[in-house]
CSV table of C-alpha atoms and ligand atoms in Angstrom, one decimal:
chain,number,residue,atom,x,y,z
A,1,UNK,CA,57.1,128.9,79.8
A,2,UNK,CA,57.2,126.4,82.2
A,3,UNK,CA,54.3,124.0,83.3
A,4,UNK,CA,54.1,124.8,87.0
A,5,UNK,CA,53.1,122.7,89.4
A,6,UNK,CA,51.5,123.2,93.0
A,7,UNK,CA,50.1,121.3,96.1
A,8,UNK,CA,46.8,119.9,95.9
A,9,UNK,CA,45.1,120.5,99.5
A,10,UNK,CA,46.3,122.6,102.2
A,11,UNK,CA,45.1,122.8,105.9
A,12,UNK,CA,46.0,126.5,107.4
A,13,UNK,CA,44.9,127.6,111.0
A,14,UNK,CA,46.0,127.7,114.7
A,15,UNK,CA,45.5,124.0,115.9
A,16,UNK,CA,45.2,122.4,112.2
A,17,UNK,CA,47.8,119.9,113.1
A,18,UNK,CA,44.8,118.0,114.6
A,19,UNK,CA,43.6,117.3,111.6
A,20,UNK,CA,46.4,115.3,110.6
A,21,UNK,CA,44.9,112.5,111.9
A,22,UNK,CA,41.6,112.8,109.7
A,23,UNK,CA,44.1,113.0,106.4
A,24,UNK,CA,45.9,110.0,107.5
A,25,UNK,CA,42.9,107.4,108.3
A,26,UNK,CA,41.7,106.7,104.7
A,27,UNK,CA,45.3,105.7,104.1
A,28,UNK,CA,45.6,103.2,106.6
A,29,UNK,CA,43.6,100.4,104.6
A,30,UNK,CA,44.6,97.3,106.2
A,31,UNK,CA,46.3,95.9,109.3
A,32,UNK,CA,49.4,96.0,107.7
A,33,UNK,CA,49.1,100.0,107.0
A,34,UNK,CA,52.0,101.9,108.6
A,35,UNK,CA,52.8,105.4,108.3
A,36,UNK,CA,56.4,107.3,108.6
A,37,UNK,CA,56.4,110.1,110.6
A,38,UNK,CA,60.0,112.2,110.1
A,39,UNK,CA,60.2,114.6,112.9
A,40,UNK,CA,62.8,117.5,113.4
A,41,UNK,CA,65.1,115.7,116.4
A,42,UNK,CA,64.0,119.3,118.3
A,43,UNK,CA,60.8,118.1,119.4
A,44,UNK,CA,62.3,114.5,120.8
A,45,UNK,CA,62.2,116.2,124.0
A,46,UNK,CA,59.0,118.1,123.1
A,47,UNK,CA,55.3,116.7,123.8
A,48,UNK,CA,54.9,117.0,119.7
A,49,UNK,CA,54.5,112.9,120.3
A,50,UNK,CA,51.4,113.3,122.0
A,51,UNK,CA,49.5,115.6,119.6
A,52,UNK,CA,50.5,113.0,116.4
A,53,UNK,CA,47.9,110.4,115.6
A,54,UNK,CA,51.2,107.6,116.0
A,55,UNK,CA,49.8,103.9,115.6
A,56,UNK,CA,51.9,101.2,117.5
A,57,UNK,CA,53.3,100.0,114.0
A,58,UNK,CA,54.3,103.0,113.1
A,59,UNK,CA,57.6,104.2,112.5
A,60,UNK,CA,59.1,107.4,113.7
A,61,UNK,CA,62.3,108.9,112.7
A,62,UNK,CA,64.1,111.8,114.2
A,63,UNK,CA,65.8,113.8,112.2
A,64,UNK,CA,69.4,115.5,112.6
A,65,UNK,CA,68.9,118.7,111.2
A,66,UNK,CA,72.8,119.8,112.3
A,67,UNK,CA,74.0,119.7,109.2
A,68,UNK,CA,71.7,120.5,106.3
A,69,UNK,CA,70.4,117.0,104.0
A,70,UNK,CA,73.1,115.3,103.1
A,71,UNK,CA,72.5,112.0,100.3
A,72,UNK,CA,73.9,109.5,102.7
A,73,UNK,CA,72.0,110.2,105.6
A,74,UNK,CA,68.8,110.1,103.9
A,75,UNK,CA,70.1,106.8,101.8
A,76,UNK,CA,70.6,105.6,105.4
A,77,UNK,CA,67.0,106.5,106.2
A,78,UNK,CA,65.4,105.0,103.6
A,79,UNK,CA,67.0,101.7,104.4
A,80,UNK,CA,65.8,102.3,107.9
A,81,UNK,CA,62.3,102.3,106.7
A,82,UNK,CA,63.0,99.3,104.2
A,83,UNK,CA,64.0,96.8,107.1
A,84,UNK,CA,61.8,98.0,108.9
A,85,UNK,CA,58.5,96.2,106.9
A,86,UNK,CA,58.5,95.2,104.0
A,87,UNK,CA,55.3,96.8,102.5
A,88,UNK,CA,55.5,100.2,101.2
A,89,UNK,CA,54.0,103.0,104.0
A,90,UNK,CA,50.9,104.9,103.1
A,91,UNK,CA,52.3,107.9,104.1
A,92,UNK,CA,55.2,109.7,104.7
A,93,UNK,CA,54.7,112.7,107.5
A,94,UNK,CA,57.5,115.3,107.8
A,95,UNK,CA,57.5,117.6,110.6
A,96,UNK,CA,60.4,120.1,110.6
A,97,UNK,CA,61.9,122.9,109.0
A,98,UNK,CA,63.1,122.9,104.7
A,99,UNK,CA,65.8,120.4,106.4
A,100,UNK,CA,63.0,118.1,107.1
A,101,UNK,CA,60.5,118.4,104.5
A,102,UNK,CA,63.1,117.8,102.2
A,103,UNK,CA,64.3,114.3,103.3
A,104,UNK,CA,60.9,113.4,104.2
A,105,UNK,CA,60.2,114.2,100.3
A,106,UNK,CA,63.6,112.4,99.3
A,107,UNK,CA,62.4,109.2,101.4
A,108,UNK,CA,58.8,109.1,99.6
A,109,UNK,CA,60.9,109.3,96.3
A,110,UNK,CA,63.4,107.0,97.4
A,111,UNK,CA,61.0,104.1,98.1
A,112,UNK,CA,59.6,103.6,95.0
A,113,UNK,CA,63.2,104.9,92.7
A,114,UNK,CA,65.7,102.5,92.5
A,115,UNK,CA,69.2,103.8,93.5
A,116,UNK,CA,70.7,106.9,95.9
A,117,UNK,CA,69.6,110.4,96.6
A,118,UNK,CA,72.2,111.5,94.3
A,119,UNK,CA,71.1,109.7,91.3
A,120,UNK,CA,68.1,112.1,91.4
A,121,UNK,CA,69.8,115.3,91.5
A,122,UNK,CA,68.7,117.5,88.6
A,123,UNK,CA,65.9,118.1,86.6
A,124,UNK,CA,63.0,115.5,86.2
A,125,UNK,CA,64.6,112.3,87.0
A,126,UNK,CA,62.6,111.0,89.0
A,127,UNK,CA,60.1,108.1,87.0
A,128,UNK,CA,57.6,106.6,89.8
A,129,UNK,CA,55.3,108.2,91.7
A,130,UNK,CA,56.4,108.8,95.7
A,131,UNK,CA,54.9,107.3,98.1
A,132,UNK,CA,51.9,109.1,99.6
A,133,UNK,CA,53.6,112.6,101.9
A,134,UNK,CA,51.8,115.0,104.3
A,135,UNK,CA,54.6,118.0,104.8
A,136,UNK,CA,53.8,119.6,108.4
A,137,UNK,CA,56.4,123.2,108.0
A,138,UNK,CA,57.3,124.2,112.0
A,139,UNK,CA,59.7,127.1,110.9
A,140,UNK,CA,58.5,129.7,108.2
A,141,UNK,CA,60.6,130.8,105.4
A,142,UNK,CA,62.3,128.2,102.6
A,143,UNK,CA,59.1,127.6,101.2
A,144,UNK,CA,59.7,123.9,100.7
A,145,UNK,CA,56.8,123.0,102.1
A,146,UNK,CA,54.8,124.2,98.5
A,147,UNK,CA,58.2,123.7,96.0
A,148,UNK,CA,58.6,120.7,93.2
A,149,UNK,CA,62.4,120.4,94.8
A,150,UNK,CA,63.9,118.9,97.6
A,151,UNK,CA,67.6,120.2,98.3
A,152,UNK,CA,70.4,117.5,98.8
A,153,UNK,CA,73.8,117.7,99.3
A,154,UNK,CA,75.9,114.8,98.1
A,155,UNK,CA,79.7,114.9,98.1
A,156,UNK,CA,79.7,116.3,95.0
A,157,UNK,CA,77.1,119.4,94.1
A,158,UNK,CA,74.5,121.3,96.8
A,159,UNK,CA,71.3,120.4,93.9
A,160,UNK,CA,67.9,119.6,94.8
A,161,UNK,CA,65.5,116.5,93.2
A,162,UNK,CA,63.3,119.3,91.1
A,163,UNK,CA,60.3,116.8,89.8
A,164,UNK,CA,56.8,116.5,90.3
A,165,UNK,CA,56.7,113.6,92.9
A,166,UNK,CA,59.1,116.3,95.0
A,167,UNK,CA,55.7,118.1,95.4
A,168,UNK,CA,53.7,117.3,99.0
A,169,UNK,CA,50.1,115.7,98.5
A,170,UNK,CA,49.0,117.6,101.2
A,171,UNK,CA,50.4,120.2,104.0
A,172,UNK,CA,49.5,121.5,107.2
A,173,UNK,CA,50.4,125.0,108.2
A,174,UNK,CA,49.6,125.5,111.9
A,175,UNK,CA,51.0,128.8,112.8
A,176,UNK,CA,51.0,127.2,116.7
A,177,UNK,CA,54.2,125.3,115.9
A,178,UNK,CA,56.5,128.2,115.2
A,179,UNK,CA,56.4,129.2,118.6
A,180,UNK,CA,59.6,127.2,119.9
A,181,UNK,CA,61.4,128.4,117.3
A,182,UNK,CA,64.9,130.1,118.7
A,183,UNK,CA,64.6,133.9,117.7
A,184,UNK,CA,68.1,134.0,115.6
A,185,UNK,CA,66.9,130.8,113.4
A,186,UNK,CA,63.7,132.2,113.2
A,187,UNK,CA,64.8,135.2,111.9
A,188,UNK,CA,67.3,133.4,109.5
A,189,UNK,CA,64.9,131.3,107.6
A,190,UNK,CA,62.2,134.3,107.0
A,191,UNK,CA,65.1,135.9,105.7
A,192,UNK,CA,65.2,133.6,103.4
A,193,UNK,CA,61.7,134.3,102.2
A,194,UNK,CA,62.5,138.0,101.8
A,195,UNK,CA,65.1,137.2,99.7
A,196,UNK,CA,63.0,134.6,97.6
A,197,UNK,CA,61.0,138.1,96.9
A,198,UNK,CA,63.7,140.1,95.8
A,199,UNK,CA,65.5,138.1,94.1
A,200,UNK,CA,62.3,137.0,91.9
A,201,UNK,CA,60.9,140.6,91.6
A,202,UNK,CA,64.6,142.1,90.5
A,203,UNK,CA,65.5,138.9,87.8
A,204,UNK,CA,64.0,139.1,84.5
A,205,UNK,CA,62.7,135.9,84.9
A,206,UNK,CA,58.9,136.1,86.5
A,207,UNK,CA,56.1,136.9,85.4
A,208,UNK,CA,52.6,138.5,86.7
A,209,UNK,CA,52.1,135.4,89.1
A,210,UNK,CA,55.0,135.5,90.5
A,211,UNK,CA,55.4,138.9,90.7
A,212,UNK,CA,52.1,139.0,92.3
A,213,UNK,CA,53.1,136.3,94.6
A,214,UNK,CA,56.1,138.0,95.3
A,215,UNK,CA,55.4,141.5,96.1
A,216,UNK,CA,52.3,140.5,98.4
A,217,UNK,CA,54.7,138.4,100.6
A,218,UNK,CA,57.1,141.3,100.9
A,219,UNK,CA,53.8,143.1,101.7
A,220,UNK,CA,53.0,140.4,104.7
A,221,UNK,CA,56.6,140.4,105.8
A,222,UNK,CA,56.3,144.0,106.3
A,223,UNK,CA,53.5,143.5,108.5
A,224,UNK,CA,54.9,140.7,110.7
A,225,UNK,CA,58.5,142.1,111.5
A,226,UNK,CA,57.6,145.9,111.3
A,227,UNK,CA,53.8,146.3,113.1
A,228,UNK,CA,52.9,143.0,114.5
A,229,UNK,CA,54.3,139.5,114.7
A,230,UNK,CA,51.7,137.3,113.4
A,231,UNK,CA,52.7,133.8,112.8
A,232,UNK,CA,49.9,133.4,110.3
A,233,UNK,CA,51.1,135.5,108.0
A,234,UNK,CA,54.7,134.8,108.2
A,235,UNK,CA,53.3,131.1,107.1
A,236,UNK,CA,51.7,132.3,104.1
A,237,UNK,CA,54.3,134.9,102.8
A,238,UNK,CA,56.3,131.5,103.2
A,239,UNK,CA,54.0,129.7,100.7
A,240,UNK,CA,53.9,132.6,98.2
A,241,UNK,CA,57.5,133.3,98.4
A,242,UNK,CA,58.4,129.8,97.6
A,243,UNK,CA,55.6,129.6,94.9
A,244,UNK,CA,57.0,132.7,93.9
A,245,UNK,CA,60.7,131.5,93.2
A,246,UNK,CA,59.7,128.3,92.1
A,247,UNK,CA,58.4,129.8,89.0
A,248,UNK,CA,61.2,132.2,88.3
A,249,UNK,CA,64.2,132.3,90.0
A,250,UNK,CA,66.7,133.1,92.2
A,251,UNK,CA,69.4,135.8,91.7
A,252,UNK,CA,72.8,137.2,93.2
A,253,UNK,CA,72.7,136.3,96.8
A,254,UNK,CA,71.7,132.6,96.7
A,255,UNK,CA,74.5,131.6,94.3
A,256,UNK,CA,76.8,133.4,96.8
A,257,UNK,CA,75.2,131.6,99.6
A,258,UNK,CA,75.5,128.1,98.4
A,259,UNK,CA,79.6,128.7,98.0
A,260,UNK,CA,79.5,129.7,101.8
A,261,UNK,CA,77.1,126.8,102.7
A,262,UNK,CA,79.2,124.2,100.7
A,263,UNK,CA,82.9,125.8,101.5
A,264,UNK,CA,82.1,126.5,105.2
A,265,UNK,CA,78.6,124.4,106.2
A,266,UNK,CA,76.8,127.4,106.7
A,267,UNK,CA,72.9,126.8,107.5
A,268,UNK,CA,71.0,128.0,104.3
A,269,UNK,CA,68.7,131.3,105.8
A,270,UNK,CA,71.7,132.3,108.0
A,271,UNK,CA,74.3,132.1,105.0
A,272,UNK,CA,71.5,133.8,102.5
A,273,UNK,CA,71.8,137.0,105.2
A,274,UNK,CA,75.2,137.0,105.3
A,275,UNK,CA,75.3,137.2,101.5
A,276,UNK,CA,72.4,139.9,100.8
A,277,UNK,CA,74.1,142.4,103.8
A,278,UNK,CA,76.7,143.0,101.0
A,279,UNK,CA,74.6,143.3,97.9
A,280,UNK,CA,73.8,146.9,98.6
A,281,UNK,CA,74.9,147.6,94.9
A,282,UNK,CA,72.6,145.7,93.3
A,283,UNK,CA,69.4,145.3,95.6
A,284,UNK,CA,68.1,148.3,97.2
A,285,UNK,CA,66.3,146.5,99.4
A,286,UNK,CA,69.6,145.7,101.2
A,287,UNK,CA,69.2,148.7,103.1
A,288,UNK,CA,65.5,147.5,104.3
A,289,UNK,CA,66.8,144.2,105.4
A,290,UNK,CA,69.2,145.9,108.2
A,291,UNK,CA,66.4,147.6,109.3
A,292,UNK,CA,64.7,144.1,109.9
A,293,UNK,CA,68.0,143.3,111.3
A,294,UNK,CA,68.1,145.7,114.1
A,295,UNK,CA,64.2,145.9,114.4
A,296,UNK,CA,65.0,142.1,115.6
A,297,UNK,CA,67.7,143.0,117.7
A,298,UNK,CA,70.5,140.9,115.2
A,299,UNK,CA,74.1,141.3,114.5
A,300,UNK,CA,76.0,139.8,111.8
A,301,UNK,CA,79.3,138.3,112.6
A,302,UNK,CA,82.6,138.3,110.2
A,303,UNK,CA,82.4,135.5,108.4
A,304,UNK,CA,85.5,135.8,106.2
A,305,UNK,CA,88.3,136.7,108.6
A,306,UNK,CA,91.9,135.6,108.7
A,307,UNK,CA,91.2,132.2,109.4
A,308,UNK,CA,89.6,131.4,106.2
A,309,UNK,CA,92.3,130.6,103.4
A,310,UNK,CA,92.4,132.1,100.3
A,311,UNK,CA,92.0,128.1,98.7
A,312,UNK,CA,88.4,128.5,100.3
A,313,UNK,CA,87.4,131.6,99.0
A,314,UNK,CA,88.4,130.5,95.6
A,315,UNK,CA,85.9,127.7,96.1
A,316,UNK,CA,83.6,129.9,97.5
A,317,UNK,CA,83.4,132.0,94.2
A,318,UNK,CA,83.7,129.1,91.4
A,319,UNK,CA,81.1,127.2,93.5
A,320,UNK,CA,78.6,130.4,92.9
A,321,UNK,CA,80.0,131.0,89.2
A,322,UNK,CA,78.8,127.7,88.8
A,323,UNK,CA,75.0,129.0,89.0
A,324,UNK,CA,74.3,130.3,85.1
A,325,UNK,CA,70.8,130.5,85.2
A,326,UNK,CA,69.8,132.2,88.6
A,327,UNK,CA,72.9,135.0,87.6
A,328,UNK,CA,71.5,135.2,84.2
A,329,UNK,CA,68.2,136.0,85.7
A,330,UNK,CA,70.3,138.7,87.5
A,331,UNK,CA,72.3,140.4,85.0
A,332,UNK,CA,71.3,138.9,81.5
A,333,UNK,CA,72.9,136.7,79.2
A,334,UNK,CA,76.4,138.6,79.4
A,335,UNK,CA,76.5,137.9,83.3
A,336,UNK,CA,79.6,136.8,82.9
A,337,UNK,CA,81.1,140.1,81.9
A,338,UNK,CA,79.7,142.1,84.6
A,339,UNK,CA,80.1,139.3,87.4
A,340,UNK,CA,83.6,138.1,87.2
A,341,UNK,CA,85.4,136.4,89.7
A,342,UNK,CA,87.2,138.9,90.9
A,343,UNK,CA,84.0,140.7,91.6
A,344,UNK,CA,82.8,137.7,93.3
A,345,UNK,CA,85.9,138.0,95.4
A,346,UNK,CA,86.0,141.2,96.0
A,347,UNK,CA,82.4,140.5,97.2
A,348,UNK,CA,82.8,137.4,99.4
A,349,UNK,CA,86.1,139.1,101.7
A,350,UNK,CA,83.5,141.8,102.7
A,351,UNK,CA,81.5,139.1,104.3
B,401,LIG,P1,66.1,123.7,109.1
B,401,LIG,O1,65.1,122.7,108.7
B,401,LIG,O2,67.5,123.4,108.6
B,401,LIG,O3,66.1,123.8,110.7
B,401,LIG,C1,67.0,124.8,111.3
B,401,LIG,C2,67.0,124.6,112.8
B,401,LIG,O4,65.7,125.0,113.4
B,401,LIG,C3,67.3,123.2,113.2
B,401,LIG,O5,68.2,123.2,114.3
B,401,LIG,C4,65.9,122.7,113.7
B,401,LIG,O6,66.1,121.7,114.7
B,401,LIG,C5,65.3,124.0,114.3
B,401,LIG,N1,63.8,124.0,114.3
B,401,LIG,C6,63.0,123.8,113.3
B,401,LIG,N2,61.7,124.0,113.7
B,401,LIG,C7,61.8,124.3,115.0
B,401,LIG,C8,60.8,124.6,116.0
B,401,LIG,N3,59.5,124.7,115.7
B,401,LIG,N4,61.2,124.9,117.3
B,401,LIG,C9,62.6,124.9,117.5
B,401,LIG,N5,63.5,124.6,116.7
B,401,LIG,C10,63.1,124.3,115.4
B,401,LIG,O7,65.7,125.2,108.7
B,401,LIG,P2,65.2,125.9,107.4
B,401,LIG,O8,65.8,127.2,107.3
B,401,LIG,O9,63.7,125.8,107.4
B,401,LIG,O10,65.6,124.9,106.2
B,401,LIG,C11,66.8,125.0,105.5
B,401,LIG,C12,66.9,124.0,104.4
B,401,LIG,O11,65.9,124.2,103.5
B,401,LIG,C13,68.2,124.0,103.7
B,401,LIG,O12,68.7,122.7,103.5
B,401,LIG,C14,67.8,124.6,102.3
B,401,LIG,O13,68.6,124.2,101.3
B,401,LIG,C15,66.4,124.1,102.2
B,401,LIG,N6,65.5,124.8,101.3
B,401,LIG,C16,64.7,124.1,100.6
B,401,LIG,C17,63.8,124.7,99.7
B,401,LIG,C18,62.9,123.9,98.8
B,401,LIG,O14,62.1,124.5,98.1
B,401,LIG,N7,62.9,122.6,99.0
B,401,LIG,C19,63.8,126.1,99.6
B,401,LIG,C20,64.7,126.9,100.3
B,401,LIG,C21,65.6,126.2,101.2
B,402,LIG,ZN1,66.5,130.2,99.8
């Protein structure tokens, strides 16, 4: 049984992103205070600025969120904010999708770890507690705004920093900062959410929290892509799906995702889709998520088409074979009988 661990205080409304600067001022105890805001490079051109209580020496970052977190970049970061003063900040801020949360968690980890990104990929690595970090979600779906992990790509493994000080001090969910969100992404990363559900309901890992957590955000994603879009809701089946998967775990389709994501680059939600569409055999709920497909007016494109060597798709299925407990949750502790590789072959070509 695992010792689970959530975030502390929470904000939740239309317009709570004006509190941020209530959260902030008690950290700011001296002249030399600065805070860190990390900001999804999307709103650079968006008057986001204007509504953030920015001091003059703070320091803003904008994040490229074209490729998902990669170790460098964020080692790159973190030097960034170490030139930049030589006190620690009092806070970190990240504004931004999983993408974003994640580095801004990396960053408050980094500053007080010795080392790279990658030296923290694993389990419980992590020894000194992060810096202060306010996570501000502004796309609903991964759930990383309420998780203990922060997902990293270095050149060697797609892992995330699963530790305590990987957990936000405090978030803000304002529903209001969805709204700019581009409809295919959008649907994409609450995808991703549904198949936190799934995945965590089928396995044989949860139990009656997560289960509970679980089947009331499939209830609330129901509600928001089959009667009435309500960006409320979609933030909280968020929370609960992540909270959800955090304490059990993932099954079939993310383990095929992360060999598409690390083989090909695809984006996380949009790669988890592509996945579940052909997992009809083992999650009836496939069948559900093309009706949210067309409901949203989506179409999948052929991923795997003559272009894509039969090297890659190699790498594609030893990188998901490579996933033991999530496909043990799945299928048991024979999984490997039942999901071979040529299965997983047979499975990626239809994709
Ligand atoms: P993302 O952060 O990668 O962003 C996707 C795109 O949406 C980007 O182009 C970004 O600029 C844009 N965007 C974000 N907010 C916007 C807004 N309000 N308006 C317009 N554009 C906006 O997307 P994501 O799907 O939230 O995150 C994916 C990442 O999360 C992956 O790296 C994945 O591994 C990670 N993840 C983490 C956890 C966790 O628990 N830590 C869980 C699941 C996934
Ligand atoms: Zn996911």
């Amino acid at each position: 049984m695992k010792n689970s661990t959530l975030v502390k205080k929470y904000i939740l409304g239309e317009g709570s992103l004006s509190q941020l600067i209530s959260v902030i001022k008690p950290k700011r105890i001296n002249k030399n205070s600065f805070v860190v805001f990390c900001i999804d490079h999307f709103f650079e051109n968006h008057n986001l600025r204007e509504n953030l209580p920015v001091e003059h020496n703070d320091l803003i970052l904008f994040i490229d969120t074209t490729d998902e977190p990669k170790a460098e970049y964020i080692d790159q970061l973190v030097q960034r904010v170490k030139k930049f003063k030589s006190n620690l900040p009092c806070s970190i801020v990240g504004i931004g999708g999983g993408s974003t949360l994640d580095i801004s968690k990396i960053i408050s980890i980094l500053l007080t770890n010795p080392g790279r990104a990658q030296n923290y990929q694993g389990w419980d690595l992590v020894k000194n507690k992060a810096v202060f970090k306010i996570g501000v979600p502004t796309i609903a779906g991964t759930g990383a705004e309420f998780t203990r992990t922060a997902v990293v790509t270095s050149k060697i493994k797609k892992l995330g920093i699963n530790s305590d000080q990987s957990v936000f001090d405090q978030v803000i969910l304002d529903p209001n900062l969805l709204k700019t969100v581009p409809k295919d992404q959008f649907f994409f990363t609450a995808m991703d959410c549904f198949v936190h559900n799934v995945e965590s309901l089928r396995g044989s890992q949860n139990d009656e929290l997560t289960i509970a957590f679980a089947e009331k955000s499939l209830e609330m994603m129901r509600d928001v892509f089959f009667r009435k879009m309500n960006y409320e809701k979609l933030m909280v089946a968020s929370v609960m799906g992540g909270i959800s998967i955090a304490n059990s775990n993932v099954g079939i389709c993310h383990p095929l995702s992360y060999g598409l994501s690390l083989v090909l680059g695809l984006h996380h939600g949009f790669a988890i889709c592509i996945a579940f569409n052909q997992l009809e055999e083992y999650y009836p709920e496939v069948k559900e998520f093309r009706d949210f497909l067309k409901k949203s007016e989506i179409e999948l494109p052929k991923i795997i088409n003559e272009k894509i060597t039969q090297d890659q798709i190699e790498k594609m299925a030893d990188a998901t074979l490579k996933n033991e407990k999530p496909l043990e949750n799945a299928f048991g502790k024979k999984w490997m009988d039942i999901f071979t590789k040529e299965k997983v072959i047979s499975l990626i070509k239809k994709m």
